[in-house]
Amino acid sequence: MSGEPQATAVARGLVVAIDGPSGSGKSSVSRAVARRLGTAYLDTGAMYRAATWWCLEERVDLADQAAVAAAVDVMPLVMGIDPAAPSVHVDGTDVGEAIRTTEISTAVSAVATNLAVRAELRRLQRAIIAAESSASSVEDAESAGTSFSGGRGIVAEGRDITTVVAPDADVRILLTASEEARLARRSLEVHGAADAAAVEATRDQVLRRDRDDSTVSQFHVAADGVVTVDSSDLDFEQTIQAVLDVVEQVMAPAATRPDAVTGGEGPAR
């Protein structure tokens, strides 16, 4: 498959859901895939980070689950879903950089494991996905500007996407990688280096976040119908291509679709 989107891959209403552990490349790969498919892009993890930022800004005790849930219920969140320039605004403030700080990374699990918060953010996520994939989105977009993609679809990534938020997505992918690869990537992202010291400094943040989040969501093993893409030995461009290949294969006419794409294990290259 070439880097240009195929006709079957950009059909109106396409929903691609990508899940996986921290450091697997979900965000950067999903954003690149969305750009190539001409769809919207939703980073659901950023929504949990924004909720954490909001609670800290409002001086809410993160250990008080009821107070956190109440704060998130009224959080004035606006997600920018243009894959060329995704953004996150809370109460008119651009928090795109603020939510990536170590402070937020350390605290986000307390918010992300709050079941009431998860329910509210899932509701918002489903609403965004519906707006971008609805057959009426083209007309809506023309009349009210409510759909970024004009109904072409969306690539949504993050915890629970393939199993809870969008279990009926057209394409569902578990993007994974070895622990070693994930730690190296995240240390490069956070510290600008992947030497032993940088990896060790990142270890707790990555592994603890996955351990905490695994208590409320499943993202290490592909559910039935979810295709696994292992990026351990792939570079960024190869991983993008592997995901695009899965999209093309899953969306191919049934008569030409390989039998491999039927369950938890699918093409990884």
CSV table of C-alpha atoms in Angstrom, one decimal:
chain,number,residue,atom,x,y,z
A,1,MET,CA,0.0,0.0,0.0
A,2,SER,CA,1.4,3.4,-0.9
A,3,GLY,CA,1.5,6.4,1.4
A,4,GLU,CA,-1.5,7.9,-0.3
A,5,PRO,CA,-4.9,6.8,1.1
A,6,GLN,CA,-6.8,4.1,-0.8
A,7,ALA,CA,-10.4,4.7,-1.8
A,8,THR,CA,-11.7,2.0,0.5
A,9,ALA,CA,-9.7,3.4,3.4
A,10,VAL,CA,-11.2,6.9,3.3
A,11,ALA,CA,-14.8,6.0,2.8
A,12,ARG,CA,-17.2,8.3,4.6
A,13,GLY,CA,-17.7,7.1,8.2
A,14,LEU,CA,-14.5,5.2,8.6
A,15,VAL,CA,-13.6,4.7,12.3
A,16,VAL,CA,-10.2,3.4,13.2
A,17,ALA,CA,-9.7,2.6,16.9
A,18,ILE,CA,-6.1,2.1,18.2
A,19,ASP,CA,-5.3,0.9,21.7
A,20,GLY,CA,-2.0,-0.2,23.4
A,21,PRO,CA,0.4,0.3,26.3
A,22,SER,CA,2.4,3.4,27.1
A,23,GLY,CA,5.3,4.0,24.7
A,24,SER,CA,3.9,1.9,21.9
A,25,GLY,CA,3.6,4.9,19.6
A,26,LYS,CA,-0.2,5.2,19.7
A,27,SER,CA,-0.4,9.0,19.6
A,28,SER,CA,2.2,9.8,17.0
A,29,VAL,CA,1.3,6.8,14.7
A,30,SER,CA,-2.4,7.4,15.0
A,31,ARG,CA,-2.0,11.1,14.1
A,32,ALA,CA,0.1,10.3,11.1
A,33,VAL,CA,-2.4,7.6,10.0
A,34,ALA,CA,-5.3,10.1,10.3
A,35,ARG,CA,-3.4,12.6,8.1
A,36,ARG,CA,-2.9,10.1,5.4
A,37,LEU,CA,-6.4,8.8,5.5
A,38,GLY,CA,-7.8,12.4,5.5
A,39,THR,CA,-9.8,11.8,8.7
A,40,ALA,CA,-10.1,13.5,12.1
A,41,TYR,CA,-7.8,12.4,15.0
A,42,LEU,CA,-8.7,12.0,18.6
A,43,ASP,CA,-6.2,11.6,21.4
A,44,THR,CA,-8.3,10.3,24.3
A,45,GLY,CA,-5.3,10.1,26.6
A,46,ALA,CA,-5.0,13.9,26.3
A,47,MET,CA,-8.5,14.1,27.6
A,48,TYR,CA,-7.5,12.4,30.8
A,49,ARG,CA,-4.4,14.5,31.1
A,50,ALA,CA,-6.6,17.7,30.6
A,51,ALA,CA,-8.9,16.5,33.3
A,52,THR,CA,-5.9,16.1,35.6
A,53,TRP,CA,-4.7,19.5,34.8
A,54,TRP,CA,-8.1,21.0,35.4
A,55,CYS,CA,-8.5,19.3,38.8
A,56,LEU,CA,-5.1,20.5,39.9
A,57,GLU,CA,-5.9,24.0,38.6
A,58,GLU,CA,-9.1,23.9,40.6
A,59,ARG,CA,-7.2,22.6,43.6
A,60,VAL,CA,-9.3,19.4,43.8
A,61,ASP,CA,-7.9,16.7,45.9
A,62,LEU,CA,-7.2,13.8,43.5
A,63,ALA,CA,-7.8,11.3,46.2
A,64,ASP,CA,-11.4,12.5,46.6
A,65,GLN,CA,-13.0,10.6,43.8
A,66,ALA,CA,-16.4,12.3,44.1
A,67,ALA,CA,-14.9,15.7,43.9
A,68,VAL,CA,-12.7,14.8,40.9
A,69,ALA,CA,-15.8,13.4,39.1
A,70,ALA,CA,-17.8,16.5,39.9
A,71,ALA,CA,-15.0,18.7,38.6
A,72,VAL,CA,-14.6,16.7,35.3
A,73,ASP,CA,-18.4,16.8,34.8
A,74,VAL,CA,-18.2,20.6,34.4
A,75,MET,CA,-14.8,20.8,32.8
A,76,PRO,CA,-15.0,23.2,29.8
A,77,LEU,CA,-12.9,21.0,27.4
A,78,VAL,CA,-12.5,21.5,23.7
A,79,MET,CA,-10.6,19.0,21.7
A,80,GLY,CA,-9.0,20.1,18.4
A,81,ILE,CA,-9.1,17.0,16.2
A,82,ASP,CA,-7.2,18.2,13.1
A,83,PRO,CA,-4.3,15.7,12.8
A,84,ALA,CA,-2.1,18.4,11.3
A,85,ALA,CA,-2.5,20.5,14.5
A,86,PRO,CA,-4.3,18.7,17.3
A,87,SER,CA,-5.0,20.9,20.3
A,88,VAL,CA,-6.5,20.8,23.8
A,89,HIS,CA,-8.2,23.8,25.4
A,90,VAL,CA,-9.7,23.9,28.9
A,91,ASP,CA,-11.7,27.0,29.8
A,92,GLY,CA,-10.1,28.8,26.9
A,93,THR,CA,-6.6,28.0,27.9
A,94,ASP,CA,-4.3,26.0,25.5
A,95,VAL,CA,-3.0,23.2,27.7
A,96,GLY,CA,-1.3,21.2,25.0
A,97,GLU,CA,2.1,21.6,26.5
A,98,ALA,CA,1.1,21.8,30.2
A,99,ILE,CA,-0.6,18.3,30.1
A,100,ARG,CA,2.7,16.7,29.0
A,101,THR,CA,4.7,17.7,32.0
A,102,THR,CA,6.1,15.2,34.5
A,103,GLU,CA,3.7,16.6,37.1
A,104,ILE,CA,0.7,15.6,35.0
A,105,SER,CA,2.2,12.3,34.0
A,106,THR,CA,2.7,11.4,37.6
A,107,ALA,CA,-0.8,12.4,38.7
A,108,VAL,CA,-2.9,11.3,35.7
A,109,SER,CA,-3.5,7.7,36.9
A,110,ALA,CA,-5.4,9.0,39.9
A,111,VAL,CA,-7.9,10.6,37.5
A,112,ALA,CA,-7.8,8.0,34.8
A,113,THR,CA,-8.7,5.2,37.2
A,114,ASN,CA,-11.7,7.1,38.5
A,115,LEU,CA,-14.7,5.2,37.1
A,116,ALA,CA,-17.1,8.1,37.1
A,117,VAL,CA,-14.5,10.2,35.2
A,118,ARG,CA,-14.0,7.4,32.7
A,119,ALA,CA,-17.8,7.2,32.1
A,120,GLU,CA,-18.0,11.0,31.4
A,121,LEU,CA,-15.0,11.1,29.1
A,122,ARG,CA,-16.1,8.0,27.3
A,123,ARG,CA,-19.4,9.8,26.6
A,124,LEU,CA,-17.5,12.8,25.2
A,125,GLN,CA,-15.3,10.5,23.1
A,126,ARG,CA,-18.3,8.7,21.6
A,127,ALA,CA,-19.9,12.0,20.8
A,128,ILE,CA,-16.8,13.1,18.9
A,129,ILE,CA,-16.5,9.8,17.0
A,130,ALA,CA,-20.2,9.9,16.1
A,131,ALA,CA,-19.9,13.5,14.8
A,132,GLU,CA,-17.0,12.6,12.5
A,133,SER,CA,-18.4,9.2,11.3
A,134,SER,CA,-22.1,9.9,10.9
A,135,ALA,CA,-23.5,9.7,7.4
A,136,SER,CA,-25.2,13.1,8.0
A,137,SER,CA,-21.9,14.7,8.9
A,138,VAL,CA,-21.3,16.2,5.5
A,139,GLU,CA,-24.6,18.1,5.6
A,140,ASP,CA,-24.1,19.0,9.2
A,141,ALA,CA,-20.6,20.3,8.4
A,142,GLU,CA,-21.8,22.4,5.6
A,143,SER,CA,-24.6,23.9,7.6
A,144,ALA,CA,-23.0,24.3,11.1
A,145,GLY,CA,-19.4,23.3,10.9
A,146,THR,CA,-19.9,20.5,13.4
A,147,SER,CA,-17.6,17.9,11.7
A,148,PHE,CA,-14.0,18.5,11.0
A,149,SER,CA,-13.7,15.6,8.6
A,150,GLY,CA,-17.0,16.2,6.9
A,151,GLY,CA,-18.1,12.7,7.6
A,152,ARG,CA,-14.9,11.0,6.3
A,153,GLY,CA,-14.2,9.5,9.7
A,154,ILE,CA,-11.8,9.5,12.6
A,155,VAL,CA,-8.7,7.7,14.0
A,156,ALA,CA,-9.2,7.5,17.8
A,157,GLU,CA,-6.5,6.2,20.1
A,158,GLY,CA,-6.2,5.4,23.7
A,159,ARG,CA,-7.3,3.2,26.5
A,160,ASP,CA,-10.6,1.3,26.0
A,161,ILE,CA,-11.1,2.5,22.5
A,162,THR,CA,-11.1,-0.9,20.9
A,163,THR,CA,-13.2,-2.6,23.5
A,164,VAL,CA,-15.4,-0.1,25.3
A,165,VAL,CA,-15.5,3.3,23.6
A,166,ALA,CA,-15.7,2.1,20.0
A,167,PRO,CA,-16.1,-1.7,19.9
A,168,ASP,CA,-18.0,-1.4,16.6
A,169,ALA,CA,-15.2,0.6,14.9
A,170,ASP,CA,-14.5,-0.5,11.3
A,171,VAL,CA,-10.9,-1.2,12.1
A,172,ARG,CA,-9.6,-2.0,15.6
A,173,ILE,CA,-5.9,-2.3,16.3
A,174,LEU,CA,-3.8,-3.1,19.3
A,175,LEU,CA,-0.5,-1.3,18.8
A,176,THR,CA,2.1,-2.9,21.1
A,177,ALA,CA,5.9,-3.2,21.5
A,178,SER,CA,8.3,-4.8,23.9
A,179,GLU,CA,8.9,-3.2,27.2
A,180,GLU,CA,12.5,-2.4,26.2
A,181,ALA,CA,11.3,-0.6,23.0
A,182,ARG,CA,8.6,1.3,24.8
A,183,LEU,CA,10.9,2.6,27.5
A,184,ALA,CA,13.5,3.7,25.0
A,185,ARG,CA,10.9,5.6,23.0
A,186,ARG,CA,9.4,7.3,26.0
A,187,SER,CA,12.8,8.3,27.4
A,188,LEU,CA,13.7,9.8,24.0
A,189,GLU,CA,10.4,11.8,24.1
A,190,VAL,CA,10.7,13.0,27.7
A,191,HIS,CA,14.5,13.2,28.2
A,192,GLY,CA,15.9,13.5,24.6
A,193,ALA,CA,18.0,10.4,25.2
A,194,ALA,CA,17.7,6.6,25.5
A,195,ASP,CA,20.8,5.8,27.5
A,196,ALA,CA,20.5,3.7,30.6
A,197,ALA,CA,20.0,6.6,33.0
A,198,ALA,CA,17.3,8.1,30.8
A,199,VAL,CA,15.5,4.8,30.5
A,200,GLU,CA,15.6,4.2,34.2
A,201,ALA,CA,14.3,7.7,34.9
A,202,THR,CA,11.3,6.9,32.7
A,203,ARG,CA,10.7,3.4,33.9
A,204,ASP,CA,8.4,4.2,36.8
A,205,GLN,CA,6.3,6.6,34.8
A,206,VAL,CA,5.6,4.2,32.0
A,207,LEU,CA,5.3,0.9,33.9
A,208,ARG,CA,3.4,2.4,36.8
A,209,ARG,CA,0.9,4.1,34.5
A,210,ASP,CA,0.3,0.9,32.7
A,211,ARG,CA,0.0,-1.0,35.9
A,212,ASP,CA,-2.5,1.5,37.4
A,213,ASP,CA,-4.6,1.8,34.2
A,214,SER,CA,-4.7,-2.0,33.8
A,215,THR,CA,-7.0,-2.1,36.8
A,216,VAL,CA,-9.8,-0.4,34.8
A,217,SER,CA,-9.0,-1.2,31.2
A,218,GLN,CA,-7.4,-4.0,29.1
A,219,PHE,CA,-4.8,-2.9,26.6
A,220,HIS,CA,-2.0,-5.6,26.7
A,221,VAL,CA,-3.9,-8.4,24.9
A,222,ALA,CA,-6.0,-8.0,21.8
A,223,ALA,CA,-9.7,-8.7,22.2
A,224,ASP,CA,-11.6,-10.8,19.7
A,225,GLY,CA,-11.7,-9.0,16.4
A,226,VAL,CA,-8.8,-6.7,17.2
A,227,VAL,CA,-5.7,-6.9,15.0
A,228,THR,CA,-2.3,-6.8,16.8
A,229,VAL,CA,0.5,-4.7,15.3
A,230,ASP,CA,3.9,-5.2,17.1
A,231,SER,CA,6.1,-2.3,16.5
A,232,SER,CA,9.1,-3.5,18.5
A,233,ASP,CA,11.3,-3.9,15.5
A,234,LEU,CA,9.7,-1.3,13.3
A,235,ASP,CA,10.7,2.4,12.9
A,236,PHE,CA,8.1,5.1,12.8
A,237,GLU,CA,7.4,5.1,9.1
A,238,GLN,CA,7.2,1.3,9.1
A,239,THR,CA,4.7,1.3,11.9
A,240,ILE,CA,2.5,3.8,10.1
A,241,GLN,CA,2.6,1.6,7.0
A,242,ALA,CA,1.8,-1.5,9.1
A,243,VAL,CA,-1.3,0.2,10.4
A,244,LEU,CA,-2.3,1.5,7.0
A,245,ASP,CA,-1.9,-2.0,5.7
A,246,VAL,CA,-4.3,-3.3,8.3
A,247,VAL,CA,-6.8,-0.6,7.5
A,248,GLU,CA,-6.7,-1.5,3.8
A,249,GLN,CA,-6.9,-5.2,4.5
A,250,VAL,CA,-9.8,-5.0,6.9
A,251,MET,CA,-11.7,-2.6,4.6
A,252,ALA,CA,-11.1,-4.7,1.5
A,253,PRO,CA,-14.2,-6.4,-0.1
A,254,ALA,CA,-15.1,-9.6,1.7
A,255,ALA,CA,-14.3,-11.7,-1.3
A,256,THR,CA,-10.7,-10.5,-1.4
A,257,ARG,CA,-10.1,-10.2,2.4
A,258,PRO,CA,-7.4,-12.6,3.7
A,259,ASP,CA,-8.7,-15.1,6.4
A,260,ALA,CA,-5.9,-13.8,8.7
A,261,VAL,CA,-8.0,-10.8,9.8
A,262,THR,CA,-10.5,-12.6,11.9
A,263,GLY,CA,-9.4,-12.4,15.5
A,264,GLY,CA,-7.0,-11.2,18.1
A,265,GLU,CA,-3.9,-11.9,16.0
A,266,GLY,CA,-3.6,-10.2,12.6
A,267,PRO,CA,-0.9,-8.9,10.3
A,268,ALA,CA,1.9,-7.2,12.2
A,269,ARG,CA,3.9,-6.0,9.3
